[in-house]
Coordinates of C-alpha atoms in Angstrom, one line a residue:
M1 CA 9.3 -26.2 -14.7
T2 CA 7.2 -25.9 -18.1
A3 CA 4.5 -23.1 -18.5
P4 CA 1.2 -23.6 -18.8
A5 CA -0.6 -24.6 -22.3
P6 CA -2.2 -21.2 -24.2
D7 CA -5.2 -22.3 -24.1
A8 CA -5.2 -24.7 -20.4
P9 CA -7.9 -24.2 -18.0
P10 CA -7.0 -21.8 -15.1
R11 CA -5.9 -23.8 -11.7
H12 CA -9.0 -21.8 -9.6
G13 CA -11.3 -19.4 -9.7
P14 CA -11.7 -15.6 -8.8
S15 CA -10.1 -15.0 -5.0
L16 CA -13.0 -14.6 -2.5
R17 CA -12.2 -11.4 -1.9
A18 CA -12.3 -10.4 -5.4
Q19 CA -15.5 -11.4 -5.5
L20 CA -17.2 -9.7 -2.3
L21 CA -15.1 -7.1 -2.7
T22 CA -16.0 -6.4 -7.1
P23 CA -19.7 -5.6 -6.2
L24 CA -19.1 -3.2 -3.5
L25 CA -16.8 -0.8 -6.1
W26 CA -19.4 -1.2 -8.3
I27 CA -22.0 -0.1 -5.9
W28 CA -20.0 2.5 -4.5
L29 CA -19.0 3.6 -8.2
V30 CA -23.0 3.8 -9.3
G31 CA -24.0 5.5 -6.2
G32 CA -20.8 8.0 -6.2
L33 CA -22.1 9.0 -9.8
L34 CA -25.9 9.3 -9.2
A35 CA -25.0 11.4 -5.6
G36 CA -22.5 13.9 -7.3
A37 CA -25.6 14.3 -10.6
G38 CA -27.9 14.5 -7.8
A39 CA -25.4 17.1 -5.6
Y40 CA -24.6 18.9 -8.7
R41 CA -28.5 19.3 -9.9
L42 CA -28.6 20.9 -6.4
A43 CA -26.0 22.8 -6.2
R44 CA -27.0 24.4 -9.4
S45 CA -30.5 24.8 -8.6
S46 CA -29.8 26.4 -5.6
V47 CA -27.2 29.2 -6.4
D48 CA -29.3 30.4 -9.5
D49 CA -31.8 30.8 -6.4
A50 CA -30.1 32.8 -4.8
F51 CA -28.4 34.9 -8.1
D52 CA -31.8 34.3 -9.5
R53 CA -33.9 36.2 -6.7
G54 CA -31.0 39.3 -6.5
L55 CA -32.1 40.0 -10.8
Q56 CA -34.6 40.1 -10.4
D57 CA -34.8 42.2 -7.3
Q58 CA -32.8 44.7 -9.5
A59 CA -35.3 44.2 -12.6
S60 CA -38.2 44.9 -10.0
A61 CA -36.0 48.3 -8.0
L62 CA -34.7 50.1 -11.9
A63 CA -38.7 48.7 -13.7
A64 CA -40.3 51.1 -10.3
K65 CA -37.5 53.9 -11.3
V66 CA -38.9 54.3 -15.1
M67 CA -41.0 57.7 -14.9
W68 CA -43.5 58.4 -18.1
T69 CA -43.1 61.5 -19.8
E70 CA -44.5 63.2 -23.1
R71 CA -41.5 62.9 -24.2
G72 CA -41.5 59.2 -23.0
P73 CA -40.8 57.0 -21.2
L74 CA -37.7 58.1 -18.4
L75 CA -35.4 56.0 -16.0
D76 CA -35.2 58.4 -12.8
V77 CA -31.8 57.1 -11.1
T78 CA -28.9 59.1 -10.4
R79 CA -25.4 58.4 -11.5
Q80 CA -24.5 56.8 -8.0
A81 CA -27.4 54.5 -7.8
M82 CA -25.6 53.4 -10.8
E83 CA -23.1 52.4 -9.9
I84 CA -23.3 50.7 -6.8
L85 CA -26.2 48.6 -8.9
T86 CA -23.5 47.2 -12.2
W87 CA -20.4 47.7 -9.8
D88 CA -19.0 43.8 -8.6
R89 CA -15.7 42.4 -7.8
D90 CA -16.0 39.0 -9.7
D91 CA -18.6 39.3 -12.3
R92 CA -19.8 42.6 -14.9
I93 CA -23.3 43.2 -14.0
A94 CA -24.9 46.1 -16.4
F95 CA -29.1 47.4 -17.5
A96 CA -30.8 48.1 -20.4
M97 CA -33.9 49.9 -20.5
Q98 CA -35.6 49.1 -24.3
D99 CA -39.1 49.1 -26.3
V100 CA -41.3 45.9 -27.5
E101 CA -38.5 46.5 -30.9
G102 CA -35.9 46.2 -29.1
N103 CA -34.9 49.7 -29.3
M104 CA -32.3 50.7 -27.0
L105 CA -33.7 53.8 -24.6
A106 CA -31.2 53.9 -21.4
G107 CA -28.1 51.7 -20.5
D108 CA -25.6 49.5 -22.1
I109 CA -26.5 49.6 -26.1
L110 CA -25.1 45.5 -25.8
V111 CA -27.1 44.3 -23.4
P112 CA -28.9 42.0 -25.0
A113 CA -32.7 41.8 -25.7
P114 CA -34.5 38.7 -23.8
P115 CA -36.6 36.2 -25.9
E116 CA -39.7 36.5 -24.7
R117 CA -40.4 40.6 -24.2
D118 CA -43.9 39.6 -23.9
R119 CA -44.0 37.5 -20.5
A120 CA -42.1 39.9 -18.6
Y121 CA -45.0 41.7 -17.2
E122 CA -46.0 40.3 -13.9
A123 CA -42.8 39.6 -12.8
P124 CA -39.3 39.4 -13.9
L125 CA -38.4 36.5 -16.7
L126 CA -35.5 34.8 -16.8
F127 CA -33.8 34.0 -19.4
D128 CA -29.4 33.4 -21.0
G129 CA -27.6 35.1 -23.0
V130 CA -24.0 36.3 -24.2
Y131 CA -23.1 39.7 -23.0
R132 CA -19.3 40.4 -24.6
G133 CA -18.2 37.6 -24.9
E134 CA -19.3 35.9 -21.8
P135 CA -22.4 34.0 -20.8
V136 CA -24.3 36.0 -18.9
R137 CA -27.4 35.2 -16.7
G138 CA -30.5 38.1 -17.5
A139 CA -34.0 39.2 -15.9
V140 CA -36.2 41.3 -18.1
F141 CA -39.7 43.1 -16.4
S142 CA -42.0 45.2 -18.8
I143 CA -44.1 47.2 -18.0
K144 CA -47.0 49.4 -19.5
S145 CA -47.9 53.3 -19.4
P146 CA -50.5 53.5 -17.8
M147 CA -52.2 57.1 -19.9
L148 CA -49.7 56.2 -23.2
D149 CA -50.2 52.9 -25.0
R150 CA -46.4 52.6 -24.8
T151 CA -44.4 49.7 -23.1
V152 CA -40.8 49.0 -22.2
S153 CA -38.9 46.3 -20.8
I154 CA -36.1 46.9 -18.0
V155 CA -33.2 44.1 -18.4
V156 CA -30.5 43.8 -16.4
V157 CA -28.0 40.9 -17.0
E158 CA -24.9 39.6 -15.5
T159 CA -21.8 36.9 -15.7
T160 CA -21.8 34.0 -14.5
G161 CA -18.4 33.6 -12.7
K162 CA -19.6 33.9 -9.3
R163 CA -22.0 31.7 -10.4
V164 CA -19.8 28.5 -11.2
Q165 CA -16.8 29.3 -8.4
L166 CA -20.8 28.5 -5.3
Q167 CA -21.3 25.6 -7.0
R168 CA -17.5 24.9 -7.7
R169 CA -17.4 24.7 -3.6
I170 CA -20.6 23.4 -3.0
L171 CA -19.8 20.0 -5.1
L172 CA -16.8 20.4 -3.3
G173 CA -18.0 20.4 0.5
V174 CA -20.9 17.7 -0.7
L175 CA -18.4 15.8 -2.4
L176 CA -14.8 15.7 -1.3
P177 CA -16.6 13.6 2.3
G178 CA -18.4 11.5 0.1
V179 CA -16.2 10.2 -1.8
G180 CA -13.5 10.2 1.9
L181 CA -16.3 8.2 4.0
G182 CA -16.6 5.7 0.6
L183 CA -12.6 5.2 0.2
L184 CA -12.6 4.9 3.9
S185 CA -15.9 1.8 3.9
I186 CA -13.7 0.3 1.5
A187 CA -10.6 0.7 3.0
L188 CA -12.1 -0.8 5.7
I189 CA -14.6 -3.8 4.5
A190 CA -11.3 -4.8 2.6
W191 CA -9.5 -4.9 6.4
G192 CA -12.4 -6.6 7.2
V193 CA -11.9 -9.3 4.5
R194 CA -8.3 -9.6 4.7
R195 CA -9.4 -10.0 7.9
G196 CA -12.1 -12.5 7.8
L197 CA -9.4 -14.6 6.0
Q198 CA -6.1 -14.5 8.1
P199 CA -6.9 -17.7 9.5
L200 CA -7.9 -19.8 5.9
R201 CA -4.2 -18.5 5.4
D202 CA -2.4 -19.7 8.8
V203 CA -4.1 -22.9 7.9
A204 CA -2.1 -22.9 5.0
S205 CA 0.7 -21.7 6.9
D206 CA 0.3 -24.6 9.0
V207 CA 0.3 -26.7 6.2
A208 CA 3.2 -25.0 4.5
A209 CA 5.4 -25.9 7.3
R210 CA 4.0 -29.2 8.0
A211 CA 6.3 -32.2 7.7
S212 CA 5.6 -34.6 5.0
S213 CA 4.9 -37.1 7.8
D214 CA 2.5 -35.1 10.3
W215 CA -1.0 -35.9 10.1
Q216 CA -2.7 -34.0 12.5
P217 CA -5.9 -32.4 12.5
L218 CA -5.8 -28.8 11.1
P219 CA -7.1 -26.7 13.9
L220 CA -10.6 -25.3 13.9
E221 CA -10.1 -22.8 17.0
R222 CA -9.7 -19.4 14.4
V223 CA -11.6 -20.7 11.5
P224 CA -14.6 -19.0 9.9
A225 CA -17.3 -20.6 10.7
E226 CA -18.1 -20.9 7.0
A227 CA -14.7 -22.6 6.2
V228 CA -15.7 -24.9 9.3
P229 CA -16.8 -28.1 6.6
L230 CA -13.9 -27.5 4.6
I231 CA -11.2 -27.8 7.6
E232 CA -13.1 -30.7 8.7
R233 CA -13.6 -32.7 5.4
I234 CA -9.9 -31.8 4.7
N235 CA -8.9 -33.9 8.6
M236 CA -10.5 -36.3 7.5
L237 CA -8.6 -36.9 4.2
M238 CA -5.6 -37.0 5.8
A239 CA -7.0 -39.2 8.5
D240 CA -7.2 -41.5 6.3
M241 CA -4.5 -41.2 4.3
Q242 CA -2.9 -41.6 7.3
H243 CA -4.4 -44.5 8.1
A244 CA -3.3 -45.8 4.3
A245 CA 0.0 -44.9 5.5
Q246 CA 0.8 -47.4 8.3
L247 CA -1.2 -49.7 6.2
Q248 CA 1.7 -49.6 3.8
R249 CA 4.3 -49.4 6.7
R250 CA 2.7 -52.4 8.1
F251 CA 2.9 -54.8 4.8
V252 CA 6.0 -53.7 4.3
A253 CA 6.7 -54.5 7.8
D254 CA 5.1 -57.4 7.7
A255 CA 6.5 -59.1 4.4
A256 CA 10.0 -58.0 5.8
H257 CA 10.1 -59.5 8.5
Q258 CA 8.3 -62.9 6.7
L259 CA 11.4 -62.6 4.3
R260 CA 13.6 -62.8 6.8
T261 CA 13.4 -66.7 7.6
P262 CA 13.3 -67.9 4.1
V263 CA 16.1 -66.4 3.1
A264 CA 18.0 -66.7 6.2
G265 CA 17.0 -70.4 5.6
L266 CA 18.6 -70.0 2.1
R267 CA 22.5 -68.1 2.8
V268 CA 22.1 -70.7 5.7
L269 CA 22.0 -73.9 3.2
A270 CA 24.6 -72.1 0.8
Q271 CA 26.8 -71.5 2.8
E272 CA 26.8 -75.1 4.1
L273 CA 26.8 -76.7 0.5
Q274 CA 29.5 -74.2 0.5
R275 CA 31.7 -75.5 3.1
E276 CA 30.6 -79.5 1.8
L277 CA 31.5 -78.7 -1.9
A278 CA 35.1 -77.6 -0.2
A279 CA 35.2 -80.4 1.8
D280 CA 35.6 -82.3 -1.5
A281 CA 38.6 -81.8 -3.1
G282 CA 36.8 -82.9 -6.3
A283 CA 36.8 -81.3 -9.9
T284 CA 33.3 -81.1 -9.2
A285 CA 33.6 -78.4 -6.0
A286 CA 36.0 -76.8 -7.8
G287 CA 33.3 -75.8 -10.4
W288 CA 30.2 -75.2 -8.0
A289 CA 32.3 -72.6 -6.0
P290 CA 31.5 -69.8 -8.1
L291 CA 28.5 -70.4 -9.0
L292 CA 28.0 -70.9 -4.6
Q293 CA 29.8 -67.7 -3.6
Q294 CA 27.3 -65.5 -6.3
V295 CA 24.6 -67.9 -4.6
D296 CA 25.7 -66.0 -0.9
A297 CA 26.2 -62.5 -2.3
T298 CA 22.4 -62.6 -3.4
T299 CA 21.3 -63.7 0.0
Q300 CA 23.6 -61.1 1.7
R301 CA 22.0 -58.8 0.1
M302 CA 18.9 -59.8 0.1
N303 CA 19.0 -59.9 3.9
R304 CA 20.4 -56.4 3.7
L305 CA 17.8 -55.3 1.6
I306 CA 15.1 -56.3 3.9
G307 CA 17.1 -55.4 7.0
Q308 CA 16.7 -51.6 4.8
L309 CA 13.5 -52.3 4.7
L310 CA 12.3 -53.2 8.1
S311 CA 14.8 -50.2 9.5
L312 CA 13.3 -47.6 7.3
A313 CA 9.7 -49.2 8.2
R314 CA 10.5 -48.9 12.2
S315 CA 11.9 -45.4 11.6
E316 CA 8.2 -44.5 10.4
T317 CA 6.4 -45.5 13.1
A318 CA 9.0 -44.9 16.0
L319 CA 9.8 -41.2 15.1
G320 CA 5.7 -40.3 14.6
V321 CA 4.8 -36.9 15.3
N322 CA 5.2 -37.8 19.6
G323 CA 8.1 -40.0 18.9
E324 CA 10.5 -40.3 21.7
Q325 CA 13.8 -37.6 21.0
A326 CA 14.6 -35.0 23.7
P327 CA 18.0 -32.6 23.7
L328 CA 20.8 -35.1 23.6
D329 CA 24.7 -34.5 23.7
I330 CA 24.6 -36.1 20.2
V331 CA 29.1 -36.4 19.9
P332 CA 29.0 -40.2 21.7
L333 CA 25.9 -41.3 19.8
L334 CA 27.3 -40.2 16.5
R335 CA 31.0 -41.3 17.4
E336 CA 29.4 -44.9 18.5
A337 CA 27.9 -45.0 14.9
A338 CA 30.6 -44.4 13.0
E339 CA 33.3 -46.9 15.4
P340 CA 32.5 -50.7 13.3
L341 CA 32.6 -48.5 9.7
V342 CA 36.2 -47.0 11.2
L343 CA 37.6 -50.8 11.4
Q344 CA 35.8 -51.7 8.4
G345 CA 37.6 -48.7 6.0
L346 CA 40.8 -49.6 7.2
R347 CA 40.1 -52.7 6.1
E348 CA 39.2 -51.6 2.7
G349 CA 42.2 -49.5 2.6
R350 CA 39.9 -46.5 4.1
T351 CA 40.4 -43.5 6.4
L352 CA 37.3 -42.4 8.8
E353 CA 38.0 -38.9 10.7
L354 CA 35.3 -38.1 13.2
D355 CA 35.7 -34.1 13.5
A356 CA 33.8 -32.8 16.8
P357 CA 34.5 -30.0 19.4
A358 CA 35.6 -30.9 23.0
E359 CA 32.1 -30.1 24.4
P360 CA 29.2 -31.1 24.2
V361 CA 27.3 -30.9 20.8
V362 CA 23.4 -30.7 22.3
A363 CA 20.5 -31.3 19.0
R364 CA 17.4 -32.8 19.5
A365 CA 17.8 -36.7 18.7
H366 CA 16.9 -39.9 19.0
P367 CA 19.3 -42.4 21.1
L368 CA 19.0 -45.4 18.4
W369 CA 18.2 -43.8 15.2
L370 CA 20.3 -40.6 15.0
G371 CA 23.1 -43.6 14.8
E372 CA 20.7 -45.2 12.2
A373 CA 20.8 -41.8 9.9
V374 CA 24.8 -41.3 9.8
I375 CA 25.9 -44.8 9.7
N376 CA 23.8 -45.1 6.3
L377 CA 25.6 -41.9 5.6
L378 CA 28.6 -43.3 6.3
D379 CA 28.3 -46.4 5.1
N380 CA 26.9 -44.8 1.1
A381 CA 30.9 -43.0 1.6
R382 CA 31.8 -45.7 2.2
R383 CA 30.4 -47.8 -1.7
Y384 CA 30.8 -44.3 -3.7
G385 CA 33.3 -42.5 -2.2
G386 CA 37.0 -42.1 -2.5
E387 CA 39.4 -43.2 -0.4
H388 CA 39.1 -40.4 2.8
V389 CA 35.6 -39.8 4.5
L390 CA 35.2 -37.0 6.9
L391 CA 32.7 -37.1 9.7
R392 CA 32.7 -33.4 11.4
V393 CA 29.9 -32.0 13.8
R394 CA 29.0 -28.5 15.2
P395 CA 27.0 -26.7 16.7
L396 CA 24.7 -23.9 15.2
P397 CA 24.7 -20.4 16.3
A398 CA 21.5 -20.1 16.8
G399 CA 20.8 -23.6 18.7
G400 CA 20.6 -27.3 17.4
A401 CA 23.9 -29.0 15.3
E402 CA 25.1 -29.6 11.7
V403 CA 27.1 -33.4 11.0
V404 CA 28.7 -33.6 7.8
V405 CA 29.4 -36.7 5.9
E406 CA 32.0 -35.4 3.3
D407 CA 34.1 -37.5 1.0
D408 CA 37.1 -37.2 -1.5
G409 CA 35.4 -39.6 -4.2
P410 CA 33.8 -38.6 -8.3
G411 CA 30.6 -36.9 -6.5
V412 CA 27.4 -37.5 -8.8
P413 CA 26.2 -34.9 -11.1
P414 CA 24.6 -32.0 -10.4
E415 CA 20.8 -33.0 -12.5
H416 CA 21.2 -35.7 -9.8
L417 CA 21.1 -34.3 -6.7
P418 CA 17.3 -34.1 -6.5
K419 CA 16.9 -37.8 -7.2
L420 CA 19.4 -38.9 -4.2
F421 CA 17.3 -39.8 -1.2
E422 CA 14.1 -41.2 -3.8
P423 CA 13.7 -44.4 -3.0
F424 CA 16.0 -46.8 -4.9
W425 CA 17.3 -44.7 -6.8
R426 CA 21.4 -46.0 -7.4
G427 CA 22.5 -44.2 -10.7
E428 CA 22.1 -45.1 -13.6
R429 CA 23.2 -48.4 -15.0
A430 CA 23.5 -49.6 -11.0
D431 CA 22.3 -52.7 -12.2
L432 CA 26.2 -53.4 -13.6
R433 CA 27.4 -52.3 -10.7
N434 CA 28.1 -55.0 -7.1
D435 CA 28.5 -52.8 -4.9
G436 CA 26.1 -54.3 -2.6
G437 CA 23.7 -51.0 -2.2
T438 CA 20.2 -51.3 -1.6
G439 CA 19.2 -47.8 -2.7
L440 CA 17.5 -47.3 0.7
G441 CA 20.2 -45.8 2.8
L442 CA 19.9 -42.5 2.3
T443 CA 15.9 -42.3 2.1
I444 CA 16.2 -43.9 5.5
A445 CA 18.8 -41.0 6.5
R446 CA 16.2 -37.8 5.3
E447 CA 12.9 -39.5 7.1
I448 CA 15.1 -39.5 10.4
V449 CA 16.1 -36.5 9.9
E450 CA 12.9 -34.8 8.5
R451 CA 10.7 -37.3 11.6
L452 CA 14.1 -35.0 14.2
G453 CA 12.8 -31.6 12.3
G454 CA 15.9 -31.3 10.9
R455 CA 16.6 -30.5 7.3
I456 CA 19.7 -32.7 5.0
E457 CA 20.9 -31.4 1.8
A458 CA 23.4 -32.9 -0.6
A459 CA 25.8 -31.1 -2.8
S460 CA 28.7 -32.1 -5.2
R461 CA 31.7 -31.3 -7.6
P462 CA 32.6 -29.4 -8.8
Q463 CA 31.2 -26.8 -5.0
V464 CA 32.9 -29.8 -2.9
P465 CA 35.8 -32.0 -3.1
G466 CA 33.4 -35.0 -3.6
M467 CA 29.9 -35.6 -2.4
R468 CA 28.9 -33.8 0.8
F469 CA 25.5 -34.5 2.6
T470 CA 24.8 -31.9 5.3
V471 CA 22.6 -32.5 8.6
Q472 CA 21.1 -29.3 10.5
L473 CA 19.2 -30.8 13.6
A474 CA 17.0 -28.2 15.5
A475 CA 17.7 -27.5 18.6

């Protein structure tokens, strides 16, 4: 089998599943990104609001502790209160009191100065900064002395470790259920699409399992409503093809039937002329004898070809889908079919052996046409095989039967095995052989076996001693 050219057009378009799931996946991805961005903003704003309110309260509380004295502003906070204020297990908290120039009046000297100190008189102002190499969030509250013309600012900063952790927990709490629900939705949708397309796969399997002669309409019971017009058109096409095949078989049968009469008449005339010339002792009769023998052989071969064409056409009609088939003991049928060829083989110096068990071998068969198939296989072995032909029948373990026709002849090359069952194929330079074959015997055998629900296989040297045909019949 050759690979398609690189620029060859695709054999089909994108799958229906891909066309259904791809937009849903894009919607899910875009929606997930938007939901993630919204969840991040919500988590950050909620966490910042909570922690910022605490910072503002601390700044306001410290501002309430500022006392104005003659020496200047003092922060009246006990050491124990400072430890409670700045103690935190996860984050670092620091505070400072600064004047308008940013000079440190109390607290930690490393506390960053807010960028806008003059805007924090009515309520604590929030800002971001860096404290001891870590990012911090701060609050500043500025107050004026009621008597002195002085202003101080209380600055409280806190590292952002707990904020980040809480934001992460909120994001996970919001996104994980959403992601899980989205994946579950995609899985359910994919399952639903697969379940919805399963009837179409069942139809494809039904078509693949059918024999080439089965033209029964495809079932519509479980097919989705959208696919019903397609299946109906396929059924109409199958009906048209069945009708065309019937017309073709009828033409072949009618043509063969009409040819039998003139060919039979021609043969009778040739034989009669041969007898009359044989009665004449003159030299003319001796000259005509070889020609008449060739005419007789040709008409005999034409008669056999017409007979096999009729057999092929009749087998296709008789062994239709509803043909007369039933479980039978096939041993008597095979014995009866082989007896005439046994006598003919003995006259030609060949032996035909039947190997069958004593007990019945039951398989699905037709009392007439199974014998016709075996006769064609035996006749092929007689014409092209060796001196010994074996017909063996055995029951199969799972039910049914196996029929083997084997000879010890030269066989055929392996590359010719697929062509054996083609109509009128008789090997290379068949025109130079005068064996009386028509090239239809194996075709008829395969047609009959397949219409009986079985299968036929061919094997040749070096796998077997000569040529072997194996027929497996269903129970």
